[in-house]
Structures are given as C-alpha cells and as structure tokens.
Amino acid sequence: VGGLATYDPGFVNTASCRSAVTFIDGDEGILEYRGYPIEQLAEHSTFLEVSYLLLNGELPTSDQLGQWTHDVTHHTFLHENIKGLMTGFRYDAHPMGMLMSSVSALSTFYPDASDIADPANRYLQTTRMIAKMPTIGAFAYRHSQGKPYVYPDNELSYCANFLSMLFKMSEPTYAADERLVKALEVLFILHADHEQNCSTNAVRSVGSSQVDPYSAVAAGIGALYGPLHGGANEAVLKMLRRIGSTDNIPGFIAGVKEGKEKLMGFGHRVYKNYDPRAKIIKKACDDVFEVTGINPLLEIALELEKIALEDEYFVSRKLYPNVDFYSGLIYEALQFPPEMFTVLFAIGRTPGWLAQWQELVVDKEQKIARPKQIYTGHRTRDFVPMGQR
Ligand code: SDX
C-alpha cells in the first residue's frame, strides 16, 4: 500500500510478495503451475508428480519421480504419540480441528523442525508433510466414525493408500476402483496451489517469522477451515440439500439477491470468469458417478448454475462457479461425510503451501510480514479521571 493516499477496502489485494509458483489470469480463467496449464496437468499427471513440479519448478525425470515417490511413501506413518493425541479428541471433533492440531504437534516431534536453512532438512520436512497429511486426515475420519485406524499400506499409490486408510473394512466396497483413484488424483491436482489465496497468505505470513514449516502449515489449515475459503464445498452441499428441489431455486435466488445469503460455490476474489478448475471437476463428476451412481443433488446444482449464469445479478457481479461448487458432489458420492471435504482440500493444497513457504524462506529479500494499516481511530488525547467520564 503506497502513500496511503487512497483507501481501497480490498487493500489486502496489494502485492504482498513475488512468486514464480502459480500464475492466474482471473479475467481469462487461466491457471498454470510453473507455466503448465491446469487442464494438461489434470489430464496427464499425478498428484505426486505435480507436487514435485510445484516444489522444484520442473517436471521430474523418471528417476527423480521414482526417488520422490519412494521418499514420500516411506514417510506415511505417524508417530504413535501423535495417534495418541488424536484418540484424545472428542468423538465428534471436526476433522479440520484435528488436522490443524496434529500438524502443529508434528513441530514438537522433530528436533530438526526449526532448522529451515539446510536444503536437505527442508526436503525432509516437506516430504514428511506431504506423506503424513492423508494419514492424519484418514485417522481423523476413522476417529469420527468410531472405527479402528487403518495404517498406511506402502504397496499402494498415494491416492489408493488414502482411500484404503479411510474405507478399508467398511463401505463403500468400490473405494479401490481405479476410476475413483484417478478422480481423487485430479481433485488433488486441481487444489494443489492457487497463488496468494487466504490460506497460502497465512502460511507465508507465519512462515516469514522463520518458524518451522509444520507450524506455518497449521496456520494455513486454520485459514482454510473458514466457510468463505475451504469450508465452502461443505457449505455448497448444505445449501443444495436445503434447496431440496429445482422448484425451490427461484425462491432461493430471490433470497440471495435480497442479501439474505450467498450462493456458495460461486464468486471468487480473482476469477471474474469461470474457474477453470470447476470445468474440470464438473467433467470428473461423470466419471465418478459411473461408479457410484449419480448424486441426486447434481440436478439442482446444474439448474442453479444455469439460472445464475443467465441472471443479471450474478452476471453484473461476474460471479461464476468456483472450485467448490461441484467438488462436494463428488466427495459425497465417494461417501465422504461433509466435515471431511475441507480435509481433502487441505491434503491437495499441502504441496502448494510448502512450495510457497520454501520460495519465501530461500528468498533473502523477503522480510517478515508486517502489513500497513490505515489508522482510523482517535489521535492523541488526555486521560479522563473516573469522576469526569
Ligand atoms: C476458495 O483465493 C483463492 O484462490 C481461493 C480458492 C483457492 O483455491 O484457494 O479459489 C478457494 O476459497 C474459493 C471460494 C470459495 N468460497 C465460496 O464459494 C463462498 C461464496 N463466495 C463468496 O463468499 C465470495 O465470492 C468470495 C469470498 C469468494 C469472494 O468475495 P469477494 O471478493 O468479497 O466478492 P466480490 O467483492 O467480488 O463481490 C462482489 C459482489 C458483492 O456484492 P455487492 O456488494 O457488489 O452488492 O458480489 C457479491 C458480493 O456481496 N457476491 C456474492 C457472492 N460472492 C460475491 N453474492 C452472492 N453469492 C456469492 N457467492
């Protein structure tokens, strides 16, 4: 914020950092990770390959990917004391709260946690977090179901292992279907990074104090927990269920126009065009529903989108579906309970948070975060004795 001469209510939009990780053109609906279009990565890549790309800036060779996959696979286990911490949560604790607490607890388990200067140590820290997020997420889910935790199976791929830790010895039996594993790869790729969004901003701001990366990522999880950010996909399902039928859509839209509520899953700080991720997720719905059966709420979502995209209120405000509008329908079809949707978002976003944290830590010119303020309070005045107040 330059001379503070003019006050911009969105002053948080001022440039807070330089970054080479992700490029977004909100007007054109473009999203690129290290220059590669999200559409090509979603079609041709895997989540671990994209994680490597975000962290290292280039797509890996076959040997590099092999080593990276080996290292991540061999860090999926959690210390038993972290598992003990998790068993201490209330039976109905929200999985995002459990995730945030457990990730910050990781900072107390590694003597080298605060050593962020050594590249080898940063590699170990980032590998551990990408490896352990699905394990913590799955343990939190099993905790909420009152079921025994399922340990990682290192013979499985990253996404297949996650589905195994979630659903082994329980419904749905189709969780191991390759089409669902591929759908989860795509969803994680689409969520992997998104420039300076609220949660990434939190990771960079907290990370700029040179704290360990586990604590910085825990701050990002806290930001993502909010309904206007990562919690939106859970809110979309609740909204669709409350609408209940396509007949009720006009009344719902009228309420939104009166300011009674927001159309969750619509609108974006940056995209003033269709979120490219929403287009890909909408297509992934068809693949998943082939296996699971069509989510009955899909009909309401499609009709709601059609009506909104033809309505002046939304068109004039450039409100289009964002990444959260359809993702919840897939997660629900995969039998995830709504409170797990944002955990899935967090697992996907972890490589992006870490790539942005790493970029900040190695950039000697990046200083500790200290946003400017516009002071709007009283200026100097004398103390008033009690009898005169
Ligand atoms: C994510 O930043 C990222 O990159 C985030 C994310 C990521 O990958 O990290 O993309 C993930 O957070 C996606 C967004 C998920 N949230 C939701 O779907 C919640 C619903 N969306 C809104 O709350 C809202 O659109 C935001 C928070 C996403 C953006 O809010 P802004 O920037 O304040 O919206 P805006 O300034 O562009 O709004 C302009 C107008 C306002 O109306 P007026 O004051 O001009 O009358 O549009 C209205 C807003 O009230 N508006 C909406 C609306 N979103 C904005 N009206 C109804 N429904 C909506 N969803």
Short mmCIF file of C-alpha atoms and ligand atoms in Angstrom, two decimals:
data_model
loop_
_atom_site.label_atom_id
_atom_site.label_comp_id
_atom_site.label_asym_id
_atom_site.label_seq_id
_atom_site.Cartn_x
_atom_site.Cartn_y
_atom_site.Cartn_z
CA VAL A 1 0.00 0.00 0.00
CA GLY A 2 1.90 3.04 -1.28
CA GLY A 3 1.33 6.50 0.11
CA LEU A 4 -1.97 5.51 1.82
CA ALA A 5 -3.42 8.49 -0.03
CA THR A 6 -6.46 6.46 -1.14
CA TYR A 7 -8.21 3.76 0.91
CA ASP A 8 -9.01 0.59 -1.03
CA PRO A 9 -11.41 -1.62 1.01
CA GLY A 10 -9.76 -4.58 -0.63
CA PHE A 11 -6.33 -3.20 0.34
CA VAL A 12 -5.29 -6.76 1.09
CA ASN A 13 -5.16 -7.03 -2.69
CA THR A 14 -1.95 -5.04 -2.80
CA ALA A 15 1.07 -7.09 -3.85
CA SER A 16 2.27 -8.96 -0.78
CA CYS A 17 5.05 -10.96 -2.42
CA ARG A 18 6.86 -12.05 -5.57
CA SER A 19 6.28 -15.66 -6.60
CA ALA A 20 7.09 -17.96 -9.54
CA VAL A 21 4.95 -20.89 -8.43
CA THR A 22 1.43 -20.30 -9.81
CA PHE A 23 0.01 -17.93 -12.41
CA ILE A 24 -3.69 -16.97 -12.53
CA ASP A 25 -5.42 -14.71 -15.06
CA GLY A 26 -8.80 -14.13 -13.40
CA ASP A 27 -10.38 -12.39 -16.39
CA GLU A 28 -9.37 -15.11 -18.84
CA GLY A 29 -9.89 -18.00 -16.41
CA ILE A 30 -6.29 -19.21 -16.73
CA LEU A 31 -4.44 -21.27 -14.07
CA GLU A 32 -0.85 -22.53 -14.59
CA TYR A 33 1.51 -24.31 -12.16
CA ARG A 34 5.12 -23.36 -13.02
CA GLY A 35 3.84 -22.48 -16.53
CA TYR A 36 1.94 -25.73 -17.18
CA PRO A 37 -1.84 -25.27 -17.83
CA ILE A 38 -4.00 -26.92 -15.17
CA GLU A 39 -6.03 -28.67 -17.90
CA GLN A 40 -2.92 -30.56 -19.16
CA LEU A 41 -1.72 -31.46 -15.67
CA ALA A 42 -5.17 -32.76 -14.68
CA GLU A 43 -5.27 -34.93 -17.81
CA HIS A 44 -1.69 -36.27 -17.95
CA SER A 45 -0.10 -36.01 -14.48
CA THR A 46 -0.41 -37.45 -10.99
CA PHE A 47 -0.64 -35.62 -7.69
CA LEU A 48 2.87 -36.65 -6.59
CA GLU A 49 4.34 -35.55 -9.95
CA VAL A 50 2.57 -32.17 -9.63
CA SER A 51 3.81 -31.88 -6.03
CA TYR A 52 7.37 -32.38 -7.32
CA LEU A 53 6.77 -29.75 -10.04
CA LEU A 54 5.47 -27.17 -7.54
CA LEU A 55 8.35 -27.75 -5.10
CA ASN A 56 11.18 -27.99 -7.65
CA GLY A 57 9.97 -25.84 -10.54
CA GLU A 58 10.35 -28.55 -13.22
CA LEU A 59 8.61 -31.83 -14.07
CA PRO A 60 10.69 -34.77 -12.70
CA THR A 61 12.60 -37.28 -14.80
CA SER A 62 11.60 -40.90 -14.30
CA ASP A 63 14.40 -41.45 -11.77
CA GLN A 64 13.55 -38.24 -9.89
CA LEU A 65 9.88 -39.22 -9.70
CA GLY A 66 10.86 -42.72 -8.55
CA GLN A 67 13.02 -41.34 -5.74
CA TRP A 68 10.37 -38.77 -4.75
CA THR A 69 7.63 -41.43 -4.68
CA HIS A 70 9.88 -43.74 -2.60
CA ASP A 71 10.66 -40.97 -0.09
CA VAL A 72 7.03 -39.86 0.30
CA THR A 73 5.83 -43.47 0.59
CA HIS A 74 8.34 -44.16 3.38
CA HIS A 75 7.18 -41.24 5.50
CA THR A 76 3.43 -42.03 5.58
CA PHE A 77 3.48 -43.47 9.11
CA LEU A 78 2.68 -41.27 12.12
CA HIS A 79 4.49 -41.44 15.46
CA GLU A 80 2.27 -43.44 17.85
CA ASN A 81 2.16 -40.47 20.23
CA ILE A 82 0.55 -38.33 17.50
CA LYS A 83 -2.02 -41.09 17.11
CA GLY A 84 -2.43 -40.98 20.89
CA LEU A 85 -3.04 -37.22 20.71
CA MET A 86 -5.75 -37.85 18.12
CA THR A 87 -7.53 -40.51 20.17
CA GLY A 88 -7.88 -37.87 22.90
CA PHE A 89 -10.21 -35.66 20.84
CA ARG A 90 -13.98 -35.72 21.48
CA TYR A 91 -15.82 -38.35 19.44
CA ASP A 92 -17.46 -35.58 17.37
CA ALA A 93 -14.40 -33.32 16.95
CA HIS A 94 -14.34 -31.67 13.49
CA PRO A 95 -11.62 -33.38 11.38
CA MET A 96 -10.21 -29.95 10.37
CA GLY A 97 -9.61 -29.12 14.03
CA MET A 98 -7.92 -32.50 14.49
CA LEU A 99 -5.81 -31.94 11.35
CA MET A 100 -4.68 -28.45 12.43
CA SER A 101 -3.76 -29.63 15.94
CA SER A 102 -1.95 -32.76 14.77
CA VAL A 103 0.09 -30.94 12.10
CA SER A 104 1.19 -28.30 14.61
CA ALA A 105 2.07 -31.13 17.04
CA LEU A 106 4.47 -32.50 14.40
CA SER A 107 6.69 -29.47 15.13
CA THR A 108 7.32 -30.92 18.62
CA PHE A 109 8.32 -34.35 17.30
CA TYR A 110 11.35 -33.48 15.21
CA PRO A 111 14.45 -31.92 16.82
CA ASP A 112 15.32 -30.53 13.36
CA ALA A 113 11.87 -28.92 12.91
CA SER A 114 13.15 -25.36 13.28
CA ASP A 115 16.23 -25.92 11.09
CA ILE A 116 14.90 -24.40 7.85
CA ALA A 117 18.26 -23.26 6.45
CA ASP A 118 19.59 -26.68 5.40
CA PRO A 119 18.11 -27.72 1.99
CA ALA A 120 18.32 -31.41 2.91
CA ASN A 121 16.28 -30.69 6.05
CA ARG A 122 13.69 -28.69 4.09
CA TYR A 123 13.37 -31.65 1.72
CA LEU A 124 12.77 -33.96 4.70
CA GLN A 125 10.21 -31.58 6.24
CA THR A 126 8.25 -31.12 3.00
CA THR A 127 8.37 -34.87 2.25
CA ARG A 128 7.09 -35.71 5.74
CA MET A 129 4.15 -33.30 5.47
CA ILE A 130 3.01 -34.40 2.02
CA ALA A 131 3.31 -38.02 3.19
CA LYS A 132 1.54 -37.62 6.53
CA MET A 133 -1.41 -35.36 5.65
CA PRO A 134 -3.51 -38.25 4.20
CA THR A 135 -2.66 -40.43 7.22
CA ILE A 136 -3.76 -37.72 9.68
CA GLY A 137 -6.86 -36.99 7.56
CA ALA A 138 -7.80 -40.68 7.42
CA PHE A 139 -7.16 -41.18 11.15
CA ALA A 140 -9.41 -38.18 11.88
CA TYR A 141 -12.15 -39.70 9.71
CA ARG A 142 -11.89 -43.13 11.38
CA HIS A 143 -11.96 -41.37 14.77
CA SER A 144 -15.20 -39.62 13.83
CA GLN A 145 -16.67 -42.99 12.77
CA GLY A 146 -15.55 -44.71 15.98
CA LYS A 147 -13.64 -47.22 13.84
CA PRO A 148 -10.11 -48.62 14.32
CA TYR A 149 -7.45 -46.60 12.49
CA VAL A 150 -6.10 -48.23 9.29
CA TYR A 151 -2.32 -47.91 8.91
CA PRO A 152 -0.70 -46.87 5.61
CA ASP A 153 -0.11 -49.61 3.04
CA ASN A 154 3.13 -48.72 1.26
CA GLU A 155 2.37 -51.12 -1.59
CA LEU A 156 -0.40 -48.75 -2.77
CA SER A 157 -0.19 -45.47 -4.70
CA TYR A 158 -0.64 -42.20 -2.79
CA CYS A 159 -4.37 -41.84 -3.53
CA ALA A 160 -5.18 -45.57 -3.34
CA ASN A 161 -3.45 -45.69 0.07
CA PHE A 162 -5.56 -42.73 1.26
CA LEU A 163 -8.80 -44.47 0.19
CA SER A 164 -7.59 -47.67 1.86
CA MET A 165 -6.88 -45.90 5.20
CA LEU A 166 -10.35 -44.32 5.02
CA PHE A 167 -12.60 -47.12 3.88
CA LYS A 168 -10.85 -50.45 4.47
CA MET A 169 -13.11 -52.99 6.23
CA SER A 170 -16.11 -50.75 5.69
CA GLU A 171 -18.39 -49.40 2.96
CA PRO A 172 -18.12 -48.41 0.20
CA THR A 173 -16.51 -51.51 -1.23
CA TYR A 174 -15.85 -49.73 -4.57
CA ALA A 175 -13.36 -47.32 -2.93
CA ALA A 176 -10.44 -49.16 -4.58
CA ASP A 177 -11.94 -48.74 -8.09
CA GLU A 178 -9.21 -47.26 -10.33
CA ARG A 179 -11.67 -44.68 -11.75
CA LEU A 180 -12.17 -43.27 -8.25
CA VAL A 181 -8.44 -43.26 -7.53
CA LYS A 182 -7.95 -41.28 -10.78
CA ALA A 183 -10.75 -38.87 -9.81
CA LEU A 184 -9.04 -38.24 -6.45
CA GLU A 185 -5.70 -37.64 -8.26
CA VAL A 186 -7.43 -35.00 -10.43
CA LEU A 187 -9.15 -33.35 -7.45
CA PHE A 188 -5.88 -33.15 -5.50
CA ILE A 189 -4.06 -31.75 -8.57
CA LEU A 190 -6.74 -29.07 -9.01
CA HIS A 191 -6.39 -28.00 -5.37
CA ALA A 192 -2.57 -28.18 -5.23
CA ASP A 193 -1.89 -24.44 -5.38
CA HIS A 194 -3.66 -21.20 -6.13
CA GLU A 195 -1.31 -18.23 -5.83
CA GLN A 196 -1.82 -15.94 -2.81
CA ASN A 197 -5.20 -17.20 -1.50
CA CYS A 198 -6.17 -16.70 2.14
CA SER A 199 -4.58 -19.90 3.48
CA THR A 200 -1.37 -19.56 1.45
CA ASN A 201 -1.14 -15.97 2.65
CA ALA A 202 -1.38 -17.31 6.22
CA VAL A 203 1.40 -19.85 5.57
CA ARG A 204 3.68 -17.18 4.09
CA SER A 205 2.88 -14.63 6.78
CA VAL A 206 3.53 -17.06 9.66
CA GLY A 207 6.49 -18.61 7.77
CA SER A 208 8.07 -15.17 7.32
CA SER A 209 8.89 -15.22 11.06
CA GLN A 210 11.17 -18.23 10.27
CA VAL A 211 9.08 -20.59 12.39
CA ASP A 212 9.16 -24.30 11.45
CA PRO A 213 7.06 -25.32 8.40
CA TYR A 214 4.72 -27.56 10.44
CA SER A 215 3.53 -24.51 12.43
CA ALA A 216 3.24 -22.42 9.26
CA VAL A 217 1.14 -25.09 7.51
CA ALA A 218 -1.04 -25.46 10.63
CA ALA A 219 -1.82 -21.73 10.27
CA GLY A 220 -2.83 -22.35 6.66
CA ILE A 221 -5.14 -25.17 7.75
CA GLY A 222 -6.77 -22.76 10.19
CA ALA A 223 -7.45 -20.25 7.41
CA LEU A 224 -8.78 -22.95 5.08
CA TYR A 225 -11.18 -24.10 7.82
CA GLY A 226 -13.30 -20.95 7.27
CA PRO A 227 -16.60 -21.22 5.28
CA LEU A 228 -15.62 -18.43 2.87
CA HIS A 229 -12.48 -20.32 1.86
CA GLY A 230 -12.01 -24.08 2.13
CA GLY A 231 -15.23 -24.67 4.04
CA ALA A 232 -17.27 -23.59 1.01
CA ASN A 233 -17.55 -27.08 -0.51
CA GLU A 234 -19.22 -28.33 2.70
CA ALA A 235 -21.48 -25.24 2.65
CA VAL A 236 -22.48 -25.93 -1.01
CA LEU A 237 -23.85 -29.38 -0.12
CA LYS A 238 -25.80 -27.96 2.83
CA MET A 239 -27.18 -25.24 0.51
CA LEU A 240 -28.22 -27.74 -2.20
CA ARG A 241 -29.85 -30.00 0.40
CA ARG A 242 -31.73 -27.03 1.88
CA ILE A 243 -32.99 -26.01 -1.61
CA GLY A 244 -34.20 -29.59 -1.93
CA SER A 245 -35.74 -29.37 -5.41
CA THR A 246 -35.32 -27.41 -8.65
CA ASP A 247 -38.78 -25.92 -7.98
CA ASN A 248 -37.30 -24.04 -5.00
CA ILE A 249 -34.43 -22.44 -6.95
CA PRO A 250 -36.24 -19.18 -7.94
CA GLY A 251 -37.16 -18.51 -4.29
CA PHE A 252 -33.58 -19.23 -3.20
CA ILE A 253 -32.13 -16.92 -5.88
CA ALA A 254 -34.53 -14.16 -4.75
CA GLY A 255 -33.20 -14.53 -1.21
CA VAL A 256 -29.61 -14.22 -2.44
CA LYS A 257 -30.48 -11.05 -4.35
CA GLU A 258 -32.03 -9.61 -1.20
CA GLY A 259 -28.70 -10.21 0.50
CA LYS A 260 -30.10 -12.91 2.82
CA GLU A 261 -27.29 -15.32 1.91
CA LYS A 262 -24.59 -16.04 -0.62
CA LEU A 263 -24.71 -18.60 -3.43
CA MET A 264 -21.98 -20.80 -2.01
CA GLY A 265 -19.51 -22.15 -4.55
CA PHE A 266 -19.97 -19.02 -6.67
CA GLY A 267 -17.76 -15.96 -6.90
CA HIS A 268 -14.04 -15.52 -6.44
CA ARG A 269 -11.54 -12.90 -5.31
CA VAL A 270 -9.60 -13.31 -8.55
CA TYR A 271 -11.66 -15.20 -11.14
CA LYS A 272 -14.17 -12.88 -12.78
CA ASN A 273 -14.73 -15.67 -15.30
CA TYR A 274 -15.46 -19.39 -14.98
CA ASP A 275 -12.95 -21.01 -12.57
CA PRO A 276 -11.03 -23.42 -14.87
CA ARG A 277 -10.96 -25.97 -12.05
CA ALA A 278 -14.76 -26.01 -11.82
CA LYS A 279 -14.99 -27.02 -15.51
CA ILE A 280 -12.64 -29.98 -14.95
CA ILE A 281 -14.39 -31.08 -11.73
CA LYS A 282 -17.78 -30.91 -13.45
CA LYS A 283 -16.40 -33.38 -16.04
CA ALA A 284 -14.93 -35.61 -13.31
CA CYS A 285 -18.44 -35.88 -11.84
CA ASP A 286 -19.48 -38.00 -14.84
CA ASP A 287 -16.52 -40.41 -14.34
CA VAL A 288 -17.21 -40.83 -10.61
CA PHE A 289 -20.98 -41.17 -10.95
CA GLU A 290 -20.39 -44.03 -13.44
CA VAL A 291 -19.08 -45.98 -10.45
CA THR A 292 -21.08 -44.59 -7.54
CA GLY A 293 -24.37 -43.69 -9.19
CA ILE A 294 -25.45 -40.08 -9.81
CA ASN A 295 -25.60 -37.81 -6.77
CA PRO A 296 -29.28 -36.69 -6.69
CA LEU A 297 -28.18 -33.15 -5.80
CA LEU A 298 -26.44 -32.84 -9.21
CA GLU A 299 -29.72 -31.93 -10.91
CA ILE A 300 -30.23 -28.99 -8.51
CA ALA A 301 -26.61 -27.84 -8.92
CA LEU A 302 -26.83 -27.89 -12.75
CA GLU A 303 -30.14 -25.98 -12.78
CA LEU A 304 -28.88 -23.50 -10.17
CA GLU A 305 -25.76 -22.82 -12.27
CA LYS A 306 -27.84 -22.43 -15.46
CA ILE A 307 -30.23 -19.93 -13.85
CA ALA A 308 -27.46 -17.94 -12.11
CA LEU A 309 -25.37 -17.64 -15.30
CA GLU A 310 -28.38 -16.08 -17.07
CA ASP A 311 -29.29 -13.73 -14.20
CA GLU A 312 -28.16 -10.08 -14.32
CA TYR A 313 -27.40 -10.01 -10.57
CA PHE A 314 -24.67 -12.64 -10.95
CA VAL A 315 -23.57 -11.66 -14.47
CA SER A 316 -23.09 -8.00 -13.50
CA ARG A 317 -21.01 -9.03 -10.49
CA LYS A 318 -19.01 -11.54 -12.57
CA LEU A 319 -20.00 -14.39 -10.29
CA TYR A 320 -19.25 -17.83 -11.75
CA PRO A 321 -18.91 -21.31 -10.22
CA ASN A 322 -15.62 -21.75 -8.38
CA VAL A 323 -13.67 -24.86 -7.45
CA ASP A 324 -16.05 -25.64 -4.59
CA PHE A 325 -19.33 -25.70 -6.49
CA TYR A 326 -19.08 -29.28 -7.81
CA SER A 327 -16.31 -30.82 -5.69
CA GLY A 328 -18.63 -31.57 -2.77
CA LEU A 329 -20.95 -33.61 -5.03
CA ILE A 330 -18.04 -35.93 -5.88
CA TYR A 331 -16.85 -36.18 -2.29
CA GLU A 332 -20.37 -37.05 -1.14
CA ALA A 333 -20.70 -39.69 -3.89
CA LEU A 334 -17.39 -41.15 -2.60
CA GLN A 335 -19.12 -41.46 0.77
CA PHE A 336 -17.06 -38.76 2.49
CA PRO A 337 -19.08 -37.01 5.22
CA PRO A 338 -19.34 -33.20 4.67
CA GLU A 339 -16.93 -32.41 7.52
CA MET A 340 -14.19 -34.28 5.61
CA PHE A 341 -14.49 -32.14 2.43
CA THR A 342 -12.16 -29.40 3.65
CA VAL A 343 -9.67 -32.01 4.87
CA LEU A 344 -9.50 -33.22 1.25
CA PHE A 345 -8.91 -29.63 0.15
CA ALA A 346 -6.08 -29.32 2.73
CA ILE A 347 -4.37 -32.54 1.59
CA GLY A 348 -4.48 -31.28 -2.01
CA ARG A 349 -3.20 -27.80 -1.08
CA THR A 350 -0.24 -29.01 1.01
CA PRO A 351 2.36 -29.06 -1.83
CA GLY A 352 1.32 -25.52 -2.81
CA TRP A 353 1.62 -24.22 0.74
CA LEU A 354 5.06 -25.85 1.02
CA ALA A 355 6.27 -24.60 -2.37
CA GLN A 356 5.25 -21.05 -1.43
CA TRP A 357 6.81 -21.40 2.06
CA GLN A 358 10.04 -22.72 0.55
CA GLU A 359 10.15 -19.87 -2.00
CA LEU A 360 9.76 -17.39 0.86
CA VAL A 361 12.42 -18.99 3.08
CA VAL A 362 15.13 -19.09 0.40
CA ASP A 363 14.41 -15.54 -0.86
CA LYS A 364 16.86 -13.37 1.12
CA GLU A 365 14.93 -10.22 0.15
CA GLN A 366 11.59 -11.41 1.62
CA LYS A 367 11.18 -9.78 5.04
CA ILE A 368 8.91 -10.61 7.97
CA ALA A 369 5.25 -9.90 7.15
CA ARG A 370 4.11 -6.54 8.50
CA PRO A 371 1.06 -5.23 6.53
CA LYS A 372 0.49 -1.49 6.66
CA GLN A 373 -2.70 -0.18 8.25
CA ILE A 374 -4.93 2.86 7.69
CA TYR A 375 -5.34 4.30 11.20
CA THR A 376 -8.95 5.45 11.68
CA GLY A 377 -9.04 5.88 15.47
CA HIS A 378 -8.64 8.93 17.80
CA ARG A 379 -5.34 10.78 17.75
CA THR A 380 -3.56 12.00 20.95
CA ARG A 381 -5.91 13.00 23.82
CA ASP A 382 -5.52 13.40 27.64
CA PHE A 383 -6.51 10.80 30.24
CA VAL A 384 -10.01 11.41 31.79
CA PRO A 385 -10.34 10.84 35.57
CA MET A 386 -13.15 8.48 36.57
CA GLY A 387 -15.33 11.28 38.11
CA GLN A 388 -15.36 13.13 34.77
CA ARG A 389 -16.35 10.23 32.44
C1 SDX B 1 -11.82 -20.58 -2.50
O1 SDX B 1 -8.44 -17.08 -3.24
C2 SDX B 1 -8.49 -18.26 -3.71
O2 SDX B 1 -7.77 -18.60 -4.62
C3 SDX B 1 -9.45 -19.18 -3.01
C4 SDX B 1 -9.61 -20.56 -3.64
C5 SDX B 1 -8.35 -21.35 -3.57
O3 SDX B 1 -8.15 -22.25 -4.42
O4 SDX B 1 -7.59 -21.14 -2.60
O5 SDX B 1 -10.01 -20.43 -5.00
C6 SDX B 1 -10.66 -21.39 -2.90
O6 SDX B 1 -11.81 -20.02 -1.43
C7 SDX B 1 -12.96 -20.40 -3.49
C8 SDX B 1 -14.09 -19.50 -2.91
C9 SDX B 1 -14.98 -20.40 -2.02
N1 SDX B 1 -15.97 -19.55 -1.30
C10 SDX B 1 -17.27 -19.55 -1.65
O7 SDX B 1 -17.73 -20.14 -2.63
C11 SDX B 1 -18.15 -18.72 -0.72
C12 SDX B 1 -19.11 -17.90 -1.59
N2 SDX B 1 -18.29 -16.89 -2.32
C13 SDX B 1 -18.25 -15.58 -1.71
O8 SDX B 1 -18.22 -15.54 -0.31
C14 SDX B 1 -17.28 -14.66 -2.42
O9 SDX B 1 -17.49 -14.77 -3.76
C15 SDX B 1 -15.79 -14.76 -2.13
C16 SDX B 1 -15.48 -14.71 -0.69
C17 SDX B 1 -15.24 -16.00 -2.73
C18 SDX B 1 -15.17 -13.56 -2.81
O10 SDX B 1 -15.65 -12.50 -2.09
P1 SDX B 1 -15.43 -11.01 -2.57
O11 SDX B 1 -14.09 -10.86 -3.21
O12 SDX B 1 -15.77 -10.06 -1.47
O13 SDX B 1 -16.51 -10.91 -3.69
P2 SDX B 1 -16.65 -9.64 -4.55
O14 SDX B 1 -16.08 -8.44 -3.87
O15 SDX B 1 -16.12 -9.94 -5.91
O16 SDX B 1 -18.24 -9.44 -4.56
C19 SDX B 1 -18.79 -8.53 -5.46
C20 SDX B 1 -20.27 -8.56 -5.21
C21 SDX B 1 -20.68 -8.20 -3.79
O17 SDX B 1 -22.00 -7.69 -3.91
P3 SDX B 1 -22.23 -6.06 -3.85
O18 SDX B 1 -21.65 -5.59 -2.55
O19 SDX B 1 -21.49 -5.51 -5.06
O20 SDX B 1 -23.74 -5.89 -3.93
O21 SDX B 1 -20.79 -9.90 -5.40
C22 SDX B 1 -21.38 -10.34 -4.19
C23 SDX B 1 -20.79 -9.52 -3.08
O22 SDX B 1 -21.69 -9.47 -1.98
N3 SDX B 1 -21.04 -11.75 -4.05
C24 SDX B 1 -21.95 -12.71 -3.94
C25 SDX B 1 -21.21 -13.89 -3.88
N4 SDX B 1 -19.90 -13.62 -3.95
C26 SDX B 1 -19.80 -12.28 -4.05
N5 SDX B 1 -23.30 -12.68 -3.91
C27 SDX B 1 -23.91 -13.88 -3.79
N6 SDX B 1 -23.28 -15.08 -3.74
C28 SDX B 1 -21.92 -15.11 -3.78
N7 SDX B 1 -21.32 -16.28 -3.71
#
